[in-house]
Coordinates of C-alpha atoms and ligand atoms in Angstrom, one line a residue:
M64 CA -2.1 27.5 -7.7
N65 CA -2.9 29.4 -10.8
Y66 CA -1.5 27.4 -13.4
I67 CA -1.1 27.6 -16.9
G68 CA -4.2 25.3 -18.5
S69 CA -5.7 24.6 -15.2
K70 CA -9.0 22.9 -16.0
H71 CA -10.6 24.1 -12.1
R72 CA -12.8 26.7 -13.9
L73 CA -13.8 24.1 -16.9
S74 CA -14.1 21.0 -14.4
S75 CA -18.0 21.3 -14.4
F76 CA -18.1 21.2 -18.2
I77 CA -15.5 18.4 -18.3
Q78 CA -17.6 16.4 -15.6
D79 CA -20.9 17.0 -17.3
T80 CA -19.4 16.0 -20.7
I81 CA -17.7 12.3 -19.3
H82 CA -21.0 11.5 -17.7
S83 CA -23.1 12.5 -20.7
V84 CA -20.9 9.9 -22.4
C85 CA -20.1 7.4 -20.3
G86 CA -23.1 7.5 -18.1
Q87 CA -23.5 8.6 -14.0
D88 CA -22.4 5.6 -12.3
L89 CA -18.7 5.4 -13.2
S90 CA -17.6 3.2 -10.0
D91 CA -16.8 0.4 -11.7
L92 CA -14.1 2.6 -14.1
V93 CA -10.4 3.0 -14.0
F94 CA -9.6 6.9 -14.8
C95 CA -6.3 8.2 -16.2
D96 CA -5.2 11.6 -16.1
L97 CA -2.1 11.5 -18.0
F98 CA -1.1 14.7 -18.2
A99 CA -2.5 16.1 -14.7
G100 CA -0.6 19.4 -13.8
T101 CA -2.1 20.3 -10.6
G102 CA -4.4 17.0 -10.4
T103 CA -7.6 19.2 -10.7
V104 CA -9.8 16.8 -13.2
G105 CA -8.2 13.6 -11.4
R106 CA -9.1 15.0 -7.7
V107 CA -13.1 15.8 -9.5
F108 CA -13.3 12.2 -10.3
K109 CA -11.7 10.1 -6.9
S110 CA -14.6 9.3 -5.0
Q111 CA -16.5 8.3 -8.3
V112 CA -14.2 5.6 -9.7
K113 CA -12.8 2.7 -8.6
A114 CA -9.3 4.1 -9.3
I115 CA -7.2 6.9 -10.6
I116 CA -4.0 6.5 -12.4
A117 CA -2.4 10.0 -12.7
N118 CA 0.5 11.1 -14.3
D119 CA 2.6 13.8 -15.3
L120 CA 6.2 14.7 -16.9
E121 CA 7.1 17.1 -14.1
F122 CA 8.5 16.1 -10.7
Y123 CA 6.3 18.9 -8.8
S124 CA 3.1 17.5 -10.2
Y125 CA 3.9 14.1 -9.1
V126 CA 4.2 15.6 -5.4
L127 CA 0.7 17.1 -5.9
N128 CA -0.6 14.4 -7.7
R129 CA 1.0 11.8 -5.1
N130 CA -0.6 13.7 -2.4
Y131 CA -3.7 14.7 -3.8
I132 CA -4.6 11.2 -5.8
G133 CA -2.1 9.0 -4.0
N134 CA -2.9 9.8 -0.6
Y135 CA -6.6 8.1 0.3
K136 CA -6.5 7.2 3.9
S137 CA -6.6 9.7 6.7
F138 CA -4.0 10.4 9.1
E139 CA -2.9 13.4 11.7
Y140 CA -0.9 16.0 10.3
N141 CA -1.8 19.1 12.9
D142 CA 1.2 18.9 15.5
L143 CA 3.7 18.5 12.4
I144 CA 2.6 21.9 10.6
E145 CA 2.6 23.5 13.8
N146 CA 6.1 22.0 14.2
L147 CA 7.4 23.2 11.1
H148 CA 6.3 26.7 11.6
S149 CA 8.2 26.9 14.6
L150 CA 11.6 26.0 13.1
P151 CA 14.6 28.7 13.2
L152 CA 15.0 30.2 9.6
Q153 CA 17.7 29.0 7.6
K154 CA 20.0 29.8 4.9
G155 CA 19.9 27.0 2.2
F156 CA 20.0 26.7 -1.4
I157 CA 16.6 28.3 -1.9
A158 CA 17.8 31.5 0.0
A159 CA 20.9 31.9 -1.7
Q160 CA 19.9 31.3 -4.9
Y161 CA 16.2 32.4 -5.5
G162 CA 15.8 34.7 -2.3
E163 CA 16.5 38.0 -1.9
G164 CA 19.6 39.4 -0.4
G165 CA 21.6 35.7 -1.7
V166 CA 23.8 35.8 -4.2
G167 CA 22.3 35.0 -6.8
N168 CA 20.4 38.2 -6.5
R169 CA 17.0 37.0 -7.6
L170 CA 14.1 37.9 -6.2
Y171 CA 11.8 35.1 -6.3
F172 CA 11.1 35.3 -2.5
S173 CA 11.6 37.8 0.3
K174 CA 14.8 37.1 2.6
H175 CA 12.4 35.7 5.4
N176 CA 10.2 33.6 3.4
A177 CA 13.2 31.7 1.3
Q178 CA 15.2 30.9 4.7
K179 CA 11.6 29.4 5.8
I180 CA 11.0 27.4 2.9
D181 CA 14.9 26.4 3.4
S182 CA 14.4 25.4 7.0
I183 CA 11.1 23.3 6.5
R184 CA 12.0 21.5 3.0
T185 CA 15.3 20.3 5.2
E186 CA 13.1 19.1 8.1
V187 CA 10.8 17.4 6.3
E188 CA 13.7 15.4 4.7
R189 CA 14.9 14.7 7.5
W190 CA 11.7 13.4 9.2
Y191 CA 11.4 11.1 6.1
R192 CA 15.2 9.8 6.3
N193 CA 14.7 8.8 10.0
K194 CA 11.2 7.1 9.3
A195 CA 9.8 9.6 11.5
I196 CA 7.1 10.1 8.8
S197 CA 5.8 7.6 6.1
T198 CA 5.8 7.9 2.5
D199 CA 1.8 9.4 2.4
V200 CA 2.7 11.9 5.3
Y201 CA 6.1 13.1 3.4
Y202 CA 4.1 13.9 0.1
F203 CA 1.2 15.6 2.0
L204 CA 4.2 17.9 3.7
L205 CA 6.2 18.7 0.4
A206 CA 2.7 19.1 -1.7
S207 CA 1.6 21.4 1.5
L208 CA 5.1 23.2 1.2
L209 CA 4.4 23.8 -2.5
E210 CA 1.4 25.6 -2.4
S211 CA 2.1 27.5 0.7
A212 CA 5.3 28.4 -1.4
D213 CA 3.2 29.3 -4.7
K214 CA 0.9 31.7 -2.9
I215 CA 3.9 34.2 -1.5
A216 CA 6.1 34.2 -4.6
N217 CA 7.1 37.2 -6.2
T218 CA 6.4 36.7 -9.5
A219 CA 3.4 38.0 -11.6
S220 CA 2.1 34.5 -12.0
V221 CA 4.8 32.1 -13.3
Y222 CA 8.3 31.4 -12.5
G223 CA 9.6 32.5 -15.8
S224 CA 10.7 35.7 -14.6
Y225 CA 10.4 37.7 -10.8
L226 CA 9.1 41.2 -10.2
K227 CA 11.6 43.8 -9.5
T228 CA 10.7 44.8 -5.9
I229 CA 9.0 42.3 -3.4
K230 CA 5.1 42.7 -3.9
P231 CA 2.8 42.9 -1.0
R232 CA 1.4 39.4 -1.1
A233 CA 5.0 38.1 -1.2
A234 CA 6.1 40.1 1.8
K235 CA 4.1 38.1 4.2
S236 CA 5.5 35.4 5.8
M237 CA 4.3 32.0 4.4
V238 CA 2.0 29.8 6.3
I239 CA 1.9 26.0 5.8
T240 CA -1.9 25.4 4.8
P241 CA -2.7 21.8 4.6
A242 CA -2.8 20.0 1.3
T243 CA -6.0 18.2 1.9
F244 CA -7.1 15.4 -0.1
E245 CA -10.2 13.3 0.0
I246 CA -10.3 10.3 1.2
T247 CA -11.5 7.1 -0.5
N248 CA -12.1 3.1 -0.1
T249 CA -9.6 2.3 -3.3
A250 CA -6.1 2.8 -3.8
H251 CA -5.1 4.8 -6.8
Q252 CA -1.8 5.0 -8.8
V253 CA 0.8 8.2 -9.7
F254 CA 3.5 8.3 -12.1
Q255 CA 6.1 10.9 -13.2
E256 CA 6.5 9.7 -16.9
D257 CA 6.2 10.7 -20.8
G258 CA 3.0 10.3 -21.2
N259 CA 3.8 8.3 -24.4
E260 CA 5.3 6.2 -22.9
L261 CA 3.0 5.4 -20.0
I262 CA 0.5 4.7 -22.2
T263 CA 2.2 1.5 -23.8
K264 CA 2.1 0.0 -20.1
I265 CA -1.8 0.8 -18.7
S266 CA -5.3 -0.1 -19.9
G267 CA -8.3 1.2 -18.3
D268 CA -11.7 2.9 -19.0
I269 CA -11.6 6.6 -19.2
L270 CA -8.5 8.4 -20.7
Y271 CA -8.4 12.0 -20.0
I272 CA -5.8 13.9 -22.3
D273 CA -4.9 17.4 -21.0
P274 CA -1.7 18.0 -23.0
P275 CA 0.3 21.9 -23.2
Y276 CA -1.3 23.2 -26.1
N277 CA 1.8 25.9 -27.1
V278 CA 5.2 26.2 -26.6
R279 CA 5.7 27.0 -23.5
Q280 CA 7.5 24.1 -21.5
Y281 CA 6.0 23.7 -18.1
G282 CA 9.4 22.8 -16.7
A283 CA 10.7 26.1 -17.5
N284 CA 7.6 28.1 -16.4
Y285 CA 7.5 26.1 -12.9
H286 CA 11.4 25.5 -12.4
I287 CA 11.4 26.9 -8.8
L288 CA 8.5 24.5 -8.0
N289 CA 10.7 21.3 -9.1
T290 CA 13.7 22.7 -7.1
I291 CA 12.0 23.1 -3.8
A292 CA 10.2 19.5 -4.5
K293 CA 13.7 18.2 -5.5
Y294 CA 15.9 20.2 -2.9
N295 CA 18.9 18.9 -5.1
I296 CA 22.0 21.3 -5.2
F297 CA 23.3 22.4 -9.2
A298 CA 24.4 25.4 -10.8
P299 CA 21.4 27.6 -11.6
R300 CA 21.8 29.1 -15.2
G301 CA 21.0 33.0 -16.0
K302 CA 19.0 35.8 -14.4
T303 CA 16.3 33.3 -13.6
G304 CA 18.2 30.7 -12.3
L305 CA 17.1 27.7 -14.4
P306 CA 18.0 24.2 -13.8
I307 CA 17.8 22.0 -16.9
Y308 CA 14.5 21.3 -17.8
N309 CA 12.4 18.3 -19.7
K310 CA 11.5 19.6 -23.1
S311 CA 7.5 18.1 -23.9
A312 CA 7.0 17.0 -27.6
Y313 CA 3.7 18.7 -27.1
C314 CA 5.3 22.2 -27.1
S315 CA 6.9 21.8 -30.3
K316 CA 5.2 22.4 -33.9
K317 CA 7.2 19.8 -35.4
T318 CA 6.9 16.6 -33.1
V319 CA 3.2 17.2 -31.3
V320 CA 1.1 16.0 -34.1
S321 CA 3.2 12.6 -34.6
S322 CA 3.2 12.2 -30.8
F323 CA -0.3 12.6 -30.3
E324 CA -1.4 10.1 -33.2
Q325 CA 1.1 7.7 -31.4
L326 CA -1.0 8.5 -28.0
I327 CA -4.2 7.7 -29.4
K328 CA -3.1 4.6 -31.7
N329 CA -1.4 2.9 -28.2
A330 CA -4.1 4.2 -25.8
Q331 CA -6.0 0.9 -24.8
F332 CA -9.2 2.8 -23.0
K333 CA -12.4 2.4 -24.4
Y334 CA -13.2 6.3 -23.6
I335 CA -10.8 9.0 -24.9
F336 CA -11.7 12.8 -24.1
V337 CA -8.9 15.3 -25.1
S338 CA -8.6 18.7 -24.1
Y339 CA -7.5 21.8 -26.2
S340 CA -7.6 25.4 -26.8
N341 CA -8.8 26.4 -30.4
E342 CA -5.2 28.5 -30.2
G343 CA -2.9 25.4 -29.6
L344 CA -0.6 24.2 -32.0
M345 CA -2.8 21.5 -33.3
S346 CA -5.7 22.9 -35.1
P347 CA -9.1 21.3 -34.1
S348 CA -9.2 19.8 -37.6
V349 CA -6.0 18.0 -37.2
I350 CA -7.3 16.3 -33.9
K351 CA -10.1 15.5 -35.3
K352 CA -8.5 13.8 -38.2
V353 CA -6.3 12.0 -36.0
M354 CA -8.7 10.8 -33.7
K355 CA -11.3 9.7 -36.6
Q356 CA -9.2 6.7 -37.3
Y357 CA -9.4 5.0 -34.5
G358 CA -13.3 4.9 -33.5
R359 CA -16.6 7.2 -33.0
Y360 CA -16.0 10.9 -32.6
D361 CA -17.5 13.9 -31.3
V362 CA -16.9 17.3 -29.7
K363 CA -18.4 19.5 -27.2
T364 CA -17.1 23.2 -26.9
T365 CA -17.7 26.1 -24.3
S366 CA -15.6 29.9 -24.3
Y367 CA -13.2 30.1 -21.7
K368 CA -11.7 33.4 -20.3
R369 CA -7.9 33.6 -21.0
F370 CA -4.9 32.6 -18.7
R371 CA -3.9 35.7 -16.8
A372 CA -0.1 35.4 -17.8
D373 CA -1.4 35.4 -21.5
K374 CA -3.1 38.7 -21.4
T375 CA 0.6 40.7 -21.0
A376 CA 0.8 43.2 -24.2
S377 CA 4.0 41.2 -25.0
R378 CA 1.4 38.3 -26.2
H379 CA -0.8 39.6 -29.1
H380 CA -4.0 38.1 -28.5
K381 CA -6.9 39.9 -29.6
A382 CA -9.6 38.1 -27.9
S383 CA -10.1 38.0 -24.0
S384 CA -11.6 34.4 -24.2
T385 CA -10.5 31.1 -25.8
I386 CA -13.0 28.6 -27.3
E387 CA -11.6 25.3 -25.1
Y388 CA -12.5 21.8 -26.9
L389 CA -13.5 18.7 -25.6
H390 CA -13.0 16.1 -28.1
I391 CA -14.0 12.5 -27.6
L392 CA -13.7 9.3 -28.9
E393 CA -14.7 5.9 -28.2
K394 CA -12.2 3.9 -29.5
Q395 CA -13.4 0.7 -31.6
Ligands
SAM250 C1 -2.5 21.5 -19.5 S1 -1.0 21.4 -18.5 C2 -2.2 20.1 -17.5 C3 -3.0 20.9 -16.6 C4 -4.0 19.9 -15.7 N1 -5.4 19.4 -16.4 C5 -4.4 20.9 -14.5 O1 -6.1 21.2 -14.5 O2 -3.8 21.5 -13.6 C6 -0.1 20.1 -19.2 C7 0.8 19.3 -18.4 O3 1.3 18.1 -19.3 C8 2.4 18.2 -18.8 N2 3.1 17.3 -19.9 C9 3.8 18.0 -20.6 N3 4.5 17.0 -21.5 C10 4.0 15.6 -21.0 C11 4.1 14.7 -21.3 N4 4.8 14.2 -22.4 N5 4.0 13.2 -20.8 C12 3.4 13.9 -19.5 N6 3.0 15.1 -18.9 C13 3.6 16.0 -19.9 C14 2.8 19.4 -18.2 O4 4.1 19.1 -17.0 C15 1.8 19.9 -17.5 O5 1.5 19.5 -16.1

């Protein structure tokens, strides 16, 4: 998934740095990805560590991580996916509010795909309620639907707006691609909590912190994914049909430093790694100042090509690349 702040392309840099600090063999260690997003970083370490703890504030992220990280035993799914593809189309909440020709007149999906999302989402819920599928399979199917719907969404990149006409990729019929996950010998934990609250209840060895670094709230930019995942009925607001969404303290200049400081202070982990861009709300020197109070500090950097949605003319960034920092703390 094309996600703001995704660490997909930085995963080797993060992995190499963590290995250089914590050693090559992590098999006895608990690794926490506290702002997990699409689960990219947890997925890299899932088979290398004893257990992953994955967490994010948003429900769509919980669904993705509950599948990619939380699922660790194999099951059969081909017949289920086939079954979902053969369902008749259905006019539901997505078609009405976010589909072409719906009452909401919002062009997030073609008419066909909006109805396909409604029919699949309804059937998956029915199977789960009737106990025809397990919780593991339920989240696997929801994650598969989110990933597949994201591929044919009629947007430039995020869900803050939709395009005026249906683009060629969004006109194609949605294909449900299985959201395959890695099989491991041990179980993992997945949460949907504010990271600052969860940190007071957990402990482990390696804490990876990748908070939002600017004012763009994920709950607003990915609201359609939450709506498909939750599938609750609400009164959509405004042109883009926003629900009431979570506001993160990490997206506000006023609250970000104090939240970050609390987080580092409360963390019961030996090693802490913080990903942050040089263009974030907190400067590298502020992050260093906060972290240095709690142990031995170091930092690694790499240059990184800007996220697609940040390149539009409305965002006046001069540089086409940014510097990605990985701040390191050995807590004492
Ligand atoms: C930079 S993204 C993480 C990207 C992730 N590493 C990846 O590769 O997909 C930041 C994430 O922090 C989440 N978030 C924002 N505020 C949060 C909070 N207070 N507690 C937990 N998660 C939060 C957002 O929903 C978003 O998914």
